[in-house]
Amino acid sequence: MTLLQVNLDAPDAISRQLREAMRKAHIVPLWESPIAHKPERRYESAQIWPWREVAPILDQSATIVSPAVVERRVLSLINPKPVPASSEATTGGLSASLQMLLPGERARPHRHSMDALRFVLQGSGAETIVDGKSCPMSPGDLIITPAWCWHEHVSTGAEPTIWVDVLDFALHLSLGTFAYEPGPAPQLERRPDDAIFSVANTVPSGLGDERPHSPVFRYPLANVIEALGRAPIDRDGARRVRYVNPLSGRPAMALLDCTMVEIDKGPTRPFRMSASTVCVAVEGQGVSEIGNESIEWKPNDVFTLPQGQWVSHRAVSDIARIFMASNREVYGRLGLLDESYGALVGATPAL
Ligand SMILES: [Fe+2]
């Protein structure tokens, strides 16, 4: 090796010759990275997709495509300023979208490696069939379609049915585990009826079901509201219930964690975590302070709580309810979950 002449006053000055050698060798100097060895972490800003803007786009989309042609009539909600910049997710590793099914339509069966959920915004007469089990779709219901479960959507109603999808699609892309299989589904073993899990504090034995997801696929809104009414005040001042697998008490799906949160006019204690969250405003109106953003929301609006941002919610109506889907479970399983609370009322939280 030849003796190098180092210019310590300009350590990042790379000659054209060296730059070209690096390019040919597929090498980049780490010291030019915008993120390496920098003390400040960048986090995404919160985004909102207001229903008043989204609904007309959905209506127009219904006139140009059908599930028979494009598999699913889905509009993806893409963060315009993702971190990292190459991401096409809604926030973090989560992908949210809006899907519409018209009367008489059928979205054929398929399955995939992603956990997915459907949170119904409006409509009646549609169902999602998950591993052969019918899950009627009414506003406010959560239908889960866990990884590798066959699922299709069918509408025999008289009005369009619209719901929010949330999937861990971006996570699987980054892990290299994205996989998809079109239907038709093979002969499926009969899944246990949801009714056998409806008696509090008991679960049937002998199911032999050790799958990493709930055997219950449909969580009706009425049940969740009843549970919220009996829930104690959580640490941040909100009432909160989690959608769980009744056999394990763990989140209903392995990698997506769902909660319903009820807030009143008092602001919730600031909270932040290393995971990301997609929110759907269900009832009432409110304001969420998310990092430096102040987001006003109404029913059917979809908005994000990006990882690392301090978050506080307050209702403008007497109470308000927000459905939340996060990848908290992913971070927990990896030992990377970091959650903290700030000071109550207006004070700048200590970082
Ligand atoms: Fe799917």
mmCIF file of N, CA and C in Angstrom, residues 119-120 136-143 198 218-231 241 243 260 262 282-283 321 323:
data_model
loop_
_atom_site.group_PDB
_atom_site.id
_atom_site.type_symbol
_atom_site.label_atom_id
_atom_site.label_comp_id
_atom_site.label_asym_id
_atom_site.label_seq_id
_atom_site.Cartn_x
_atom_site.Cartn_y
_atom_site.Cartn_z
ATOM 1 N N PHE A 119 -61.518 -2.222 9.757
ATOM 2 C CA PHE A 119 -62.336 -1.464 10.702
ATOM 3 C C PHE A 119 -63.409 -0.764 9.882
ATOM 4 N N VAL A 120 -64.678 -1.138 10.126
ATOM 5 C CA VAL A 120 -65.774 -0.730 9.236
ATOM 6 C C VAL A 120 -66.215 0.705 9.535
ATOM 7 N N PRO A 136 -69.991 -10.691 9.632
ATOM 8 C CA PRO A 136 -70.763 -9.545 9.144
ATOM 9 C C PRO A 136 -70.060 -8.230 9.475
ATOM 10 N N MET A 137 -70.196 -7.266 8.556
ATOM 11 C CA MET A 137 -69.477 -5.999 8.702
ATOM 12 C C MET A 137 -70.453 -4.860 8.964
ATOM 13 N N SER A 138 -70.488 -4.371 10.199
ATOM 14 C CA SER A 138 -71.303 -3.217 10.561
ATOM 15 C C SER A 138 -70.373 -2.105 11.030
ATOM 16 N N PRO A 139 -70.814 -0.855 10.919
ATOM 17 C CA PRO A 139 -69.938 0.260 11.311
ATOM 18 C C PRO A 139 -69.381 0.095 12.725
ATOM 19 N N GLY A 140 -68.079 0.313 12.862
ATOM 20 C CA GLY A 140 -67.402 0.208 14.153
ATOM 21 C C GLY A 140 -66.901 -1.176 14.477
ATOM 22 N N ASP A 141 -67.273 -2.184 13.688
ATOM 23 C CA ASP A 141 -66.790 -3.546 13.937
ATOM 24 C C ASP A 141 -65.340 -3.682 13.483
ATOM 25 N N LEU A 142 -64.599 -4.492 14.219
ATOM 26 C CA LEU A 142 -63.251 -4.887 13.800
ATOM 27 C C LEU A 142 -63.303 -6.326 13.301
ATOM 28 N N ILE A 143 -62.797 -6.554 12.092
ATOM 29 C CA ILE A 143 -62.651 -7.910 11.558
ATOM 30 C C ILE A 143 -61.160 -8.133 11.355
ATOM 31 N N SER A 198 -67.995 -16.360 24.255
ATOM 32 C CA SER A 198 -68.766 -15.182 24.660
ATOM 33 C C SER A 198 -69.116 -15.150 26.141
ATOM 34 N N ARG A 218 -64.226 -11.596 14.555
ATOM 35 C CA ARG A 218 -65.083 -10.398 14.521
ATOM 36 C C ARG A 218 -65.268 -9.857 15.939
ATOM 37 N N TYR A 219 -65.006 -8.568 16.106
ATOM 38 C CA TYR A 219 -65.173 -7.891 17.386
ATOM 39 C C TYR A 219 -66.191 -6.770 17.192
ATOM 40 N N PRO A 220 -67.487 -7.031 17.551
ATOM 41 C CA PRO A 220 -68.528 -6.029 17.313
ATOM 42 C C PRO A 220 -68.329 -4.776 18.166
ATOM 43 N N LEU A 221 -68.691 -3.630 17.602
ATOM 44 C CA LEU A 221 -68.530 -2.350 18.302
ATOM 45 C C LEU A 221 -69.292 -2.335 19.623
ATOM 46 N N ALA A 222 -70.517 -2.892 19.631
ATOM 47 C CA ALA A 222 -71.339 -2.825 20.845
ATOM 48 C C ALA A 222 -70.622 -3.477 22.027
ATOM 49 N N ASN A 223 -69.942 -4.593 21.803
ATOM 50 C CA ASN A 223 -69.216 -5.268 22.890
ATOM 51 C C ASN A 223 -68.082 -4.396 23.420
ATOM 52 N N VAL A 224 -67.406 -3.719 22.499
ATOM 53 C CA VAL A 224 -66.259 -2.893 22.884
ATOM 54 C C VAL A 224 -66.733 -1.678 23.684
ATOM 55 N N ILE A 225 -67.861 -1.088 23.280
ATOM 56 C CA ILE A 225 -68.388 0.065 24.022
ATOM 57 C C ILE A 225 -68.809 -0.360 25.425
ATOM 58 N N GLU A 226 -69.403 -1.550 25.532
ATOM 59 C CA GLU A 226 -69.778 -2.052 26.855
ATOM 60 C C GLU A 226 -68.533 -2.240 27.728
ATOM 61 N N ALA A 227 -67.483 -2.779 27.145
ATOM 62 C CA ALA A 227 -66.246 -2.983 27.908
ATOM 63 C C ALA A 227 -65.625 -1.644 28.304
ATOM 64 N N LEU A 228 -65.696 -0.663 27.416
ATOM 65 C CA LEU A 228 -65.148 0.666 27.735
ATOM 66 C C LEU A 228 -65.880 1.276 28.928
ATOM 67 N N GLY A 229 -67.200 1.056 28.966
ATOM 68 C CA GLY A 229 -68.003 1.613 30.048
ATOM 69 C C GLY A 229 -67.612 1.061 31.410
ATOM 70 N N ARG A 230 -66.995 -0.109 31.429
ATOM 71 C CA ARG A 230 -66.605 -0.747 32.694
ATOM 72 C C ARG A 230 -65.092 -0.616 32.953
ATOM 73 N N ALA A 231 -64.369 -0.036 32.001
ATOM 74 C CA ALA A 231 -62.908 0.038 32.127
ATOM 75 C C ALA A 231 -62.505 1.160 33.082
ATOM 76 N N VAL A 241 -59.564 -0.186 25.991
ATOM 77 C CA VAL A 241 -59.675 -1.649 25.992
ATOM 78 C C VAL A 241 -58.901 -2.195 24.795
ATOM 79 N N TYR A 243 -58.205 -5.393 22.072
ATOM 80 C CA TYR A 243 -58.798 -6.541 21.382
ATOM 81 C C TYR A 243 -57.817 -7.707 21.519
ATOM 82 N N MET A 260 -59.310 0.325 21.570
ATOM 83 C CA MET A 260 -60.297 1.394 21.437
ATOM 84 C C MET A 260 -60.091 2.306 22.631
ATOM 85 N N GLU A 262 -61.249 5.828 24.744
ATOM 86 C CA GLU A 262 -62.319 6.804 24.974
ATOM 87 C C GLU A 262 -61.746 7.959 25.779
ATOM 88 N N VAL A 282 -63.786 7.377 15.626
ATOM 89 C CA VAL A 282 -65.017 6.586 15.555
ATOM 90 C C VAL A 282 -66.229 7.419 15.924
ATOM 91 N N GLU A 283 -66.126 8.165 17.010
ATOM 92 C CA GLU A 283 -67.285 8.896 17.509
ATOM 93 C C GLU A 283 -66.803 10.173 18.181
ATOM 94 N N ARG A 321 -64.281 8.661 20.789
ATOM 95 C CA ARG A 321 -63.644 7.339 20.758
ATOM 96 C C ARG A 321 -62.754 7.229 19.527
ATOM 97 N N PHE A 323 -60.299 4.401 17.438
ATOM 98 C CA PHE A 323 -59.739 3.055 17.245
ATOM 99 C C PHE A 323 -58.271 3.217 16.879
#
